[in-house]
């Protein structure tokens, strides 16, 4: 199944379904956005990024959508697999040199076979 | 091509002891960021360093915490006189340069204070 709308702390889907994970960001000056995947006991792993001059970017099985009007970011995962089970975080950055990432609240994605 | 390395992976300290966390950035990266992650929360920025310089420590607690990134060797995050509230996962990320927004994370050090 899919989940669209406000941020949800957990999302459960069946293998093969599409997943949509949402994130609201706070800083209208943010210029750069990243989605990270964090598996249990590991560090965040880069998935995909997008600049503020774009509204969509596609990777392998993943798509990031950016809506600057409502300061909303989403990650779409096509044909979700059990290996996609993890916590997903969005992060924003103002794009100023040497600035840190600001992380949003994570969403735990659980994929059942 | 080794990624960001952190050690130790797990560290247990009693209250009042010192904790030293090490981070070796990716080859060719000279910028290091330290983040802290409390259970069930996202990562929070602590400090940003370049070789031999602290650039931004706005996220670092004013007392007991310090960080360095010497000319040779890993970056070190030091926590003196640890308290239970310091228990968390500490991650470092490295970047190639100041203009590089993509940060690569290490596996983290999980600090437990007993």
PDB file of C-alpha atoms in Angstrom:
ATOM      1  CA  UNK A   1       0.000   0.000   0.000  1.00  0.00           C
ATOM      2  CA  UNK A   2       0.924   3.637  -0.086  1.00  0.00           C
ATOM      3  CA  UNK A   3       0.834   6.370   2.426  1.00  0.00           C
ATOM      4  CA  UNK A   4       0.648   9.983   1.348  1.00  0.00           C
ATOM      5  CA  UNK A   5       0.211  12.957   3.550  1.00  0.00           C
ATOM      6  CA  UNK A   6       1.664  13.985   6.840  1.00  0.00           C
ATOM      7  CA  UNK A   7       4.748  12.444   8.365  1.00  0.00           C
ATOM      8  CA  UNK A   8       4.146   9.002   9.844  1.00  0.00           C
ATOM      9  CA  UNK A   9       6.636   7.463  12.268  1.00  0.00           C
ATOM     10  CA  UNK A  10       6.003   3.978  10.873  1.00  0.00           C
ATOM     11  CA  UNK A  11       4.934   2.556   7.549  1.00  0.00           C
ATOM     12  CA  UNK A  12       4.153  -1.076   6.870  1.00  0.00           C
ATOM     13  CA  UNK A  13       3.857  -2.375   3.318  1.00  0.00           C
ATOM     14  CA  UNK A  14       3.762  -5.668   1.482  1.00  0.00           C
ATOM     15  CA  UNK A  15       6.648  -6.743  -0.693  1.00  0.00           C
ATOM     16  CA  UNK A  16       6.147  -5.456  -4.211  1.00  0.00           C
ATOM     17  CA  UNK A  17       4.025  -2.478  -3.201  1.00  0.00           C
ATOM     18  CA  UNK A  18       5.132   1.096  -3.709  1.00  0.00           C
ATOM     19  CA  UNK A  19       6.062   3.088  -0.600  1.00  0.00           C
ATOM     20  CA  UNK A  20       5.839   6.809  -0.047  1.00  0.00           C
ATOM     21  CA  UNK A  21       7.604   8.403   2.883  1.00  0.00           C
ATOM     22  CA  UNK A  22       6.927  12.040   3.672  1.00  0.00           C
ATOM     23  CA  UNK A  23       8.923  14.752   5.333  1.00  0.00           C
ATOM     24  CA  UNK A  24       8.182  18.374   6.199  1.00  0.00           C
ATOM     25  CA  UNK A  25      11.146  20.709   6.411  1.00  0.00           C
ATOM     26  CA  UNK A  26      11.284  23.911   8.361  1.00  0.00           C
ATOM     27  CA  UNK A  27      13.779  26.268   6.782  1.00  0.00           C
ATOM     28  CA  UNK A  28      12.610  28.038   3.647  1.00  0.00           C
ATOM     29  CA  UNK A  29      16.254  28.961   2.994  1.00  0.00           C
ATOM     30  CA  UNK A  30      17.205  25.302   2.631  1.00  0.00           C
ATOM     31  CA  UNK A  31      18.660  24.607  -0.770  1.00  0.00           C
ATOM     32  CA  UNK A  32      19.662  20.984  -0.674  1.00  0.00           C
ATOM     33  CA  UNK A  33      17.783  17.917   0.529  1.00  0.00           C
ATOM     34  CA  UNK A  34      18.878  14.346   1.054  1.00  0.00           C
ATOM     35  CA  UNK A  35      17.200  11.094   1.949  1.00  0.00           C
ATOM     36  CA  UNK A  36      19.150   8.661   4.113  1.00  0.00           C
ATOM     37  CA  UNK A  37      18.433   5.042   4.954  1.00  0.00           C
ATOM     38  CA  UNK A  38      19.544   3.766   8.334  1.00  0.00           C
ATOM     39  CA  UNK A  39      19.532   0.069   9.086  1.00  0.00           C
ATOM     40  CA  UNK A  40      19.669  -1.167  12.638  1.00  0.00           C
ATOM     41  CA  UNK A  41      23.101  -0.661  14.170  1.00  0.00           C
ATOM     42  CA  UNK A  42      24.486   1.179  11.164  1.00  0.00           C
ATOM     43  CA  UNK A  43      25.142   4.725  10.078  1.00  0.00           C
ATOM     44  CA  UNK A  44      22.910   6.634   7.650  1.00  0.00           C
ATOM     45  CA  UNK A  45      23.384   5.628   4.044  1.00  0.00           C
ATOM     46  CA  UNK A  46      22.875   8.170   1.258  1.00  0.00           C
ATOM     47  CA  UNK A  47      19.958   7.317  -1.038  1.00  0.00           C
ATOM     48  CA  UNK A  48      19.179  10.309  -3.196  1.00  0.00           C
ATOM     49  CA  UNK A  49      19.398  14.088  -3.105  1.00  0.00           C
ATOM     50  CA  UNK A  50      17.691  17.029  -4.753  1.00  0.00           C
ATOM     51  CA  UNK A  51      18.398  20.729  -5.109  1.00  0.00           C
ATOM     52  CA  UNK A  52      15.776  23.374  -4.548  1.00  0.00           C
ATOM     53  CA  UNK A  53      15.758  24.315  -8.242  1.00  0.00           C
ATOM     54  CA  UNK A  54      14.227  20.924  -9.033  1.00  0.00           C
ATOM     55  CA  UNK A  55      10.917  19.377  -8.051  1.00  0.00           C
ATOM     56  CA  UNK A  56      11.630  15.771  -8.961  1.00  0.00           C
ATOM     57  CA  UNK A  57      14.603  13.501  -9.246  1.00  0.00           C
ATOM     58  CA  UNK A  58      14.724   9.798  -9.993  1.00  0.00           C
ATOM     59  CA  UNK A  59      17.186   7.135  -9.050  1.00  0.00           C
ATOM     60  CA  UNK A  60      17.112   3.396  -9.188  1.00  0.00           C
ATOM     61  CA  UNK A  61      13.677   2.423  -7.808  1.00  0.00           C
ATOM     62  CA  UNK A  62      13.543   5.689  -5.855  1.00  0.00           C
ATOM     63  CA  UNK A  63      12.090   9.081  -6.663  1.00  0.00           C
ATOM     64  CA  UNK A  64      12.296  12.225  -4.573  1.00  0.00           C
ATOM     65  CA  UNK A  65       9.680  14.937  -4.917  1.00  0.00           C
ATOM     66  CA  UNK A  66      10.103  18.442  -3.584  1.00  0.00           C
ATOM     67  CA  UNK A  67       7.252  20.885  -3.028  1.00  0.00           C
ATOM     68  CA  UNK A  68       8.772  24.175  -1.948  1.00  0.00           C
ATOM     69  CA  UNK A  69       5.414  25.890  -1.634  1.00  0.00           C
ATOM     70  CA  UNK A  70       4.421  23.761   1.330  1.00  0.00           C
ATOM     71  CA  UNK A  71       7.985  22.785   2.327  1.00  0.00           C
ATOM     72  CA  UNK A  72       7.353  19.125   1.767  1.00  0.00           C
ATOM     73  CA  UNK A  73       9.640  16.356   0.608  1.00  0.00           C
ATOM     74  CA  UNK A  74       8.747  12.789  -0.240  1.00  0.00           C
ATOM     75  CA  UNK A  75      10.588   9.605  -1.090  1.00  0.00           C
ATOM     76  CA  UNK A  76       8.911   7.055  -3.303  1.00  0.00           C
ATOM     77  CA  UNK A  77      10.237   3.517  -3.395  1.00  0.00           C
ATOM     78  CA  UNK A  78       8.968   1.348  -6.223  1.00  0.00           C
ATOM     79  CA  UNK A  79       8.427  -2.384  -5.806  1.00  0.00           C
ATOM     80  CA  UNK A  80       9.463  -2.344  -2.163  1.00  0.00           C
ATOM     81  CA  UNK A  81      11.631  -5.260  -1.056  1.00  0.00           C
ATOM     82  CA  UNK A  82      12.326  -6.738   2.401  1.00  0.00           C
ATOM     83  CA  UNK A  83      15.829  -5.283   2.165  1.00  0.00           C
ATOM     84  CA  UNK A  84      14.285  -1.823   2.110  1.00  0.00           C
ATOM     85  CA  UNK A  85      13.184  -2.246   5.735  1.00  0.00           C
ATOM     86  CA  UNK A  86      14.957   0.477   7.686  1.00  0.00           C
ATOM     87  CA  UNK A  87      14.496   3.926   9.181  1.00  0.00           C
ATOM     88  CA  UNK A  88      14.415   6.677   6.571  1.00  0.00           C
ATOM     89  CA  UNK A  89      15.444  10.241   7.366  1.00  0.00           C
ATOM     90  CA  UNK A  90      15.212  13.361   5.301  1.00  0.00           C
ATOM     91  CA  UNK A  91      17.889  16.000   5.834  1.00  0.00           C
ATOM     92  CA  UNK A  92      18.135  19.604   4.703  1.00  0.00           C
ATOM     93  CA  UNK A  93      20.986  22.008   4.238  1.00  0.00           C
ATOM     94  CA  UNK A  94      21.042  25.672   3.377  1.00  0.00           C
ATOM     95  CA  UNK A  95      23.736  25.075   0.813  1.00  0.00           C
ATOM     96  CA  UNK A  96      26.109  27.458   2.544  1.00  0.00           C
ATOM     97  CA  UNK A  97      29.658  26.169   2.520  1.00  0.00           C
ATOM     98  CA  UNK A  98      30.440  23.882   5.385  1.00  0.00           C
ATOM     99  CA  UNK A  99      27.024  23.809   6.994  1.00  0.00           C
ATOM    100  CA  UNK A 100      25.690  20.795   8.777  1.00  0.00           C
ATOM    101  CA  UNK A 101      22.694  18.728   7.831  1.00  0.00           C
ATOM    102  CA  UNK A 102      19.453  19.139   9.752  1.00  0.00           C
ATOM    103  CA  UNK A 103      17.689  15.842  10.092  1.00  0.00           C
ATOM    104  CA  UNK A 104      13.945  15.326  10.244  1.00  0.00           C
ATOM    105  CA  UNK A 105      12.128  12.731  12.241  1.00  0.00           C
ATOM    106  CA  UNK A 106      12.604   9.261  10.854  1.00  0.00           C
ATOM    107  CA  UNK A 107      10.063   6.912   9.402  1.00  0.00           C
ATOM    108  CA  UNK A 108      10.436   3.214  10.079  1.00  0.00           C
ATOM    109  CA  UNK A 109       9.568   1.221   6.978  1.00  0.00           C
ATOM    110  CA  UNK A 110       8.635  -2.422   7.528  1.00  0.00           C
ATOM    111  CA  UNK A 111       8.269  -4.651   4.493  1.00  0.00           C
ATOM    112  CA  UNK A 112       6.587  -7.990   4.887  1.00  0.00           C
ATOM    113  CA  UNK A 113       6.814 -10.862   2.415  1.00  0.00           C
TER     114      UNK A 113
ATOM    115  CA  UNK B   1      38.000   2.262  -1.262  1.00  0.00           C
ATOM    116  CA  UNK B   2      37.391   2.400   2.474  1.00  0.00           C
ATOM    117  CA  UNK B   3      34.512   4.429   3.774  1.00  0.00           C
ATOM    118  CA  UNK B   4      34.365   6.484   6.933  1.00  0.00           C
ATOM    119  CA  UNK B   5      35.743   4.489   9.833  1.00  0.00           C
ATOM    120  CA  UNK B   6      34.852   4.915  13.471  1.00  0.00           C
ATOM    121  CA  UNK B   7      36.175   3.172  16.525  1.00  0.00           C
ATOM    122  CA  UNK B   8      35.358   1.789  18.858  1.00  0.00           C
ATOM    123  CA  UNK B   9      31.983   0.597  17.617  1.00  0.00           C
ATOM    124  CA  UNK B  10      30.761   0.102  21.160  1.00  0.00           C
ATOM    125  CA  UNK B  11      32.052   1.825  24.252  1.00  0.00           C
ATOM    126  CA  UNK B  12      30.954   1.343  27.840  1.00  0.00           C
ATOM    127  CA  UNK B  13      31.987   3.851  30.457  1.00  0.00           C
ATOM    128  CA  UNK B  14      31.066   4.368  34.085  1.00  0.00           C
ATOM    129  CA  UNK B  15      29.835   7.751  35.205  1.00  0.00           C
ATOM    130  CA  UNK B  16      32.711  10.156  35.650  1.00  0.00           C
ATOM    131  CA  UNK B  17      35.065   8.444  33.205  1.00  0.00           C
ATOM    132  CA  UNK B  18      36.255   9.869  29.905  1.00  0.00           C
ATOM    133  CA  UNK B  19      35.127   8.681  26.495  1.00  0.00           C
ATOM    134  CA  UNK B  20      37.224   9.066  23.344  1.00  0.00           C
ATOM    135  CA  UNK B  21      35.617   8.444  19.997  1.00  0.00           C
ATOM    136  CA  UNK B  22      37.671   8.295  16.817  1.00  0.00           C
ATOM    137  CA  UNK B  23      36.734   9.009  13.227  1.00  0.00           C
ATOM    138  CA  UNK B  24      38.858   8.486  10.132  1.00  0.00           C
ATOM    139  CA  UNK B  25      37.309  10.222   7.117  1.00  0.00           C
ATOM    140  CA  UNK B  26      37.177   8.801   3.637  1.00  0.00           C
ATOM    141  CA  UNK B  27      40.347   9.096   1.596  1.00  0.00           C
ATOM    142  CA  UNK B  28      40.577  12.546   0.082  1.00  0.00           C
ATOM    143  CA  UNK B  29      38.078  14.056   2.529  1.00  0.00           C
ATOM    144  CA  UNK B  30      39.313  16.805   4.803  1.00  0.00           C
ATOM    145  CA  UNK B  31      36.024  17.864   6.400  1.00  0.00           C
ATOM    146  CA  UNK B  32      34.463  16.047   9.337  1.00  0.00           C
ATOM    147  CA  UNK B  33      31.101  16.481  11.041  1.00  0.00           C
ATOM    148  CA  UNK B  34      30.054  14.870  14.310  1.00  0.00           C
ATOM    149  CA  UNK B  35      26.416  14.079  15.052  1.00  0.00           C
ATOM    150  CA  UNK B  36      24.671  12.540  18.051  1.00  0.00           C
ATOM    151  CA  UNK B  37      21.642  10.295  17.853  1.00  0.00           C
ATOM    152  CA  UNK B  38      19.539   9.573  20.883  1.00  0.00           C
ATOM    153  CA  UNK B  39      17.306   6.477  20.823  1.00  0.00           C
ATOM    154  CA  UNK B  40      14.306   6.826  18.514  1.00  0.00           C
ATOM    155  CA  UNK B  41      15.454  10.255  17.298  1.00  0.00           C
ATOM    156  CA  UNK B  42      17.146  11.771  14.285  1.00  0.00           C
ATOM    157  CA  UNK B  43      20.749  12.886  14.191  1.00  0.00           C
ATOM    158  CA  UNK B  44      21.662  16.202  15.772  1.00  0.00           C
ATOM    159  CA  UNK B  45      24.681  18.181  14.629  1.00  0.00           C
ATOM    160  CA  UNK B  46      27.452  18.735  17.157  1.00  0.00           C
ATOM    161  CA  UNK B  47      30.600  20.060  15.525  1.00  0.00           C
ATOM    162  CA  UNK B  48      32.233  20.624  12.141  1.00  0.00           C
ATOM    163  CA  UNK B  49      35.995  20.477  11.703  1.00  0.00           C
ATOM    164  CA  UNK B  50      38.574  20.822   9.021  1.00  0.00           C
ATOM    165  CA  UNK B  51      42.158  19.751   9.489  1.00  0.00           C
ATOM    166  CA  UNK B  52      43.486  21.531  12.591  1.00  0.00           C
ATOM    167  CA  UNK B  53      40.466  23.843  12.763  1.00  0.00           C
ATOM    168  CA  UNK B  54      37.092  23.850  14.450  1.00  0.00           C
ATOM    169  CA  UNK B  55      34.751  25.609  12.058  1.00  0.00           C
ATOM    170  CA  UNK B  56      31.401  25.329  13.799  1.00  0.00           C
ATOM    171  CA  UNK B  57      30.788  23.944  17.270  1.00  0.00           C
ATOM    172  CA  UNK B  58      27.361  25.445  17.754  1.00  0.00           C
ATOM    173  CA  UNK B  59      25.815  22.043  18.472  1.00  0.00           C
ATOM    174  CA  UNK B  60      28.345  21.007  21.051  1.00  0.00           C
ATOM    175  CA  UNK B  61      27.505  21.172  24.766  1.00  0.00           C
ATOM    176  CA  UNK B  62      29.553  23.927  26.383  1.00  0.00           C
ATOM    177  CA  UNK B  63      31.049  21.715  29.051  1.00  0.00           C
ATOM    178  CA  UNK B  64      32.768  18.326  29.051  1.00  0.00           C
ATOM    179  CA  UNK B  65      32.733  17.925  25.246  1.00  0.00           C
ATOM    180  CA  UNK B  66      35.621  18.732  22.934  1.00  0.00           C
ATOM    181  CA  UNK B  67      36.673  17.777  19.431  1.00  0.00           C
ATOM    182  CA  UNK B  68      39.824  17.918  17.381  1.00  0.00           C
ATOM    183  CA  UNK B  69      41.002  16.994  13.920  1.00  0.00           C
ATOM    184  CA  UNK B  70      44.810  17.056  13.902  1.00  0.00           C
ATOM    185  CA  UNK B  71      46.972  17.364  10.841  1.00  0.00           C
ATOM    186  CA  UNK B  72      47.793  13.679  11.115  1.00  0.00           C
ATOM    187  CA  UNK B  73      45.462  11.034  12.432  1.00  0.00           C
ATOM    188  CA  UNK B  74      41.756  10.704  13.045  1.00  0.00           C
ATOM    189  CA  UNK B  75      39.296  13.218  14.359  1.00  0.00           C
ATOM    190  CA  UNK B  76      38.558  12.693  18.035  1.00  0.00           C
ATOM    191  CA  UNK B  77      35.444  13.536  20.012  1.00  0.00           C
ATOM    192  CA  UNK B  78      36.195  13.596  23.715  1.00  0.00           C
ATOM    193  CA  UNK B  79      33.615  13.514  26.471  1.00  0.00           C
ATOM    194  CA  UNK B  80      34.916  14.099  29.952  1.00  0.00           C
ATOM    195  CA  UNK B  81      33.182  13.006  33.155  1.00  0.00           C
ATOM    196  CA  UNK B  82      30.460  11.164  31.284  1.00  0.00           C
ATOM    197  CA  UNK B  83      26.920  11.066  32.631  1.00  0.00           C
ATOM    198  CA  UNK B  84      24.062   8.702  31.800  1.00  0.00           C
ATOM    199  CA  UNK B  85      22.522  11.288  29.499  1.00  0.00           C
ATOM    200  CA  UNK B  86      25.576  11.018  27.238  1.00  0.00           C
ATOM    201  CA  UNK B  87      24.511   7.506  26.254  1.00  0.00           C
ATOM    202  CA  UNK B  88      23.809   7.706  22.542  1.00  0.00           C
ATOM    203  CA  UNK B  89      25.128   6.781  19.128  1.00  0.00           C
ATOM    204  CA  UNK B  90      27.759   9.182  17.852  1.00  0.00           C
ATOM    205  CA  UNK B  91      28.257   9.385  14.114  1.00  0.00           C
ATOM    206  CA  UNK B  92      30.834  11.189  12.112  1.00  0.00           C
ATOM    207  CA  UNK B  93      30.442  12.134   8.479  1.00  0.00           C
ATOM    208  CA  UNK B  94      33.094  13.290   6.067  1.00  0.00           C
ATOM    209  CA  UNK B  95      32.964  15.470   2.992  1.00  0.00           C
ATOM    210  CA  UNK B  96      35.492  16.278   0.325  1.00  0.00           C
ATOM    211  CA  UNK B  97      35.348  20.025   0.780  1.00  0.00           C
ATOM    212  CA  UNK B  98      33.354  22.881   2.187  1.00  0.00           C
ATOM    213  CA  UNK B  99      31.435  23.224  -1.061  1.00  0.00           C
ATOM    214  CA  UNK B 100      30.478  19.559  -1.026  1.00  0.00           C
ATOM    215  CA  UNK B 101      27.107  19.043   0.525  1.00  0.00           C
ATOM    216  CA  UNK B 102      27.131  15.274   0.267  1.00  0.00           C
ATOM    217  CA  UNK B 103      28.262  13.805   3.571  1.00  0.00           C
ATOM    218  CA  UNK B 104      29.210  10.164   4.023  1.00  0.00           C
ATOM    219  CA  UNK B 105      28.555   8.622   7.405  1.00  0.00           C
ATOM    220  CA  UNK B 106      30.534   6.154   9.415  1.00  0.00           C
ATOM    221  CA  UNK B 107      28.974   3.203  11.277  1.00  0.00           C
ATOM    222  CA  UNK B 108      28.869   5.101  14.562  1.00  0.00           C
ATOM    223  CA  UNK B 109      30.076   4.549  18.092  1.00  0.00           C
ATOM    224  CA  UNK B 110      27.459   3.462  20.578  1.00  0.00           C
ATOM    225  CA  UNK B 111      28.327   4.887  23.961  1.00  0.00           C
ATOM    226  CA  UNK B 112      26.713   3.413  27.032  1.00  0.00           C
ATOM    227  CA  UNK B 113      27.243   5.075  30.381  1.00  0.00           C
ATOM    228  CA  UNK B 114      26.543   2.880  33.373  1.00  0.00           C
TER     229      UNK B 114
END
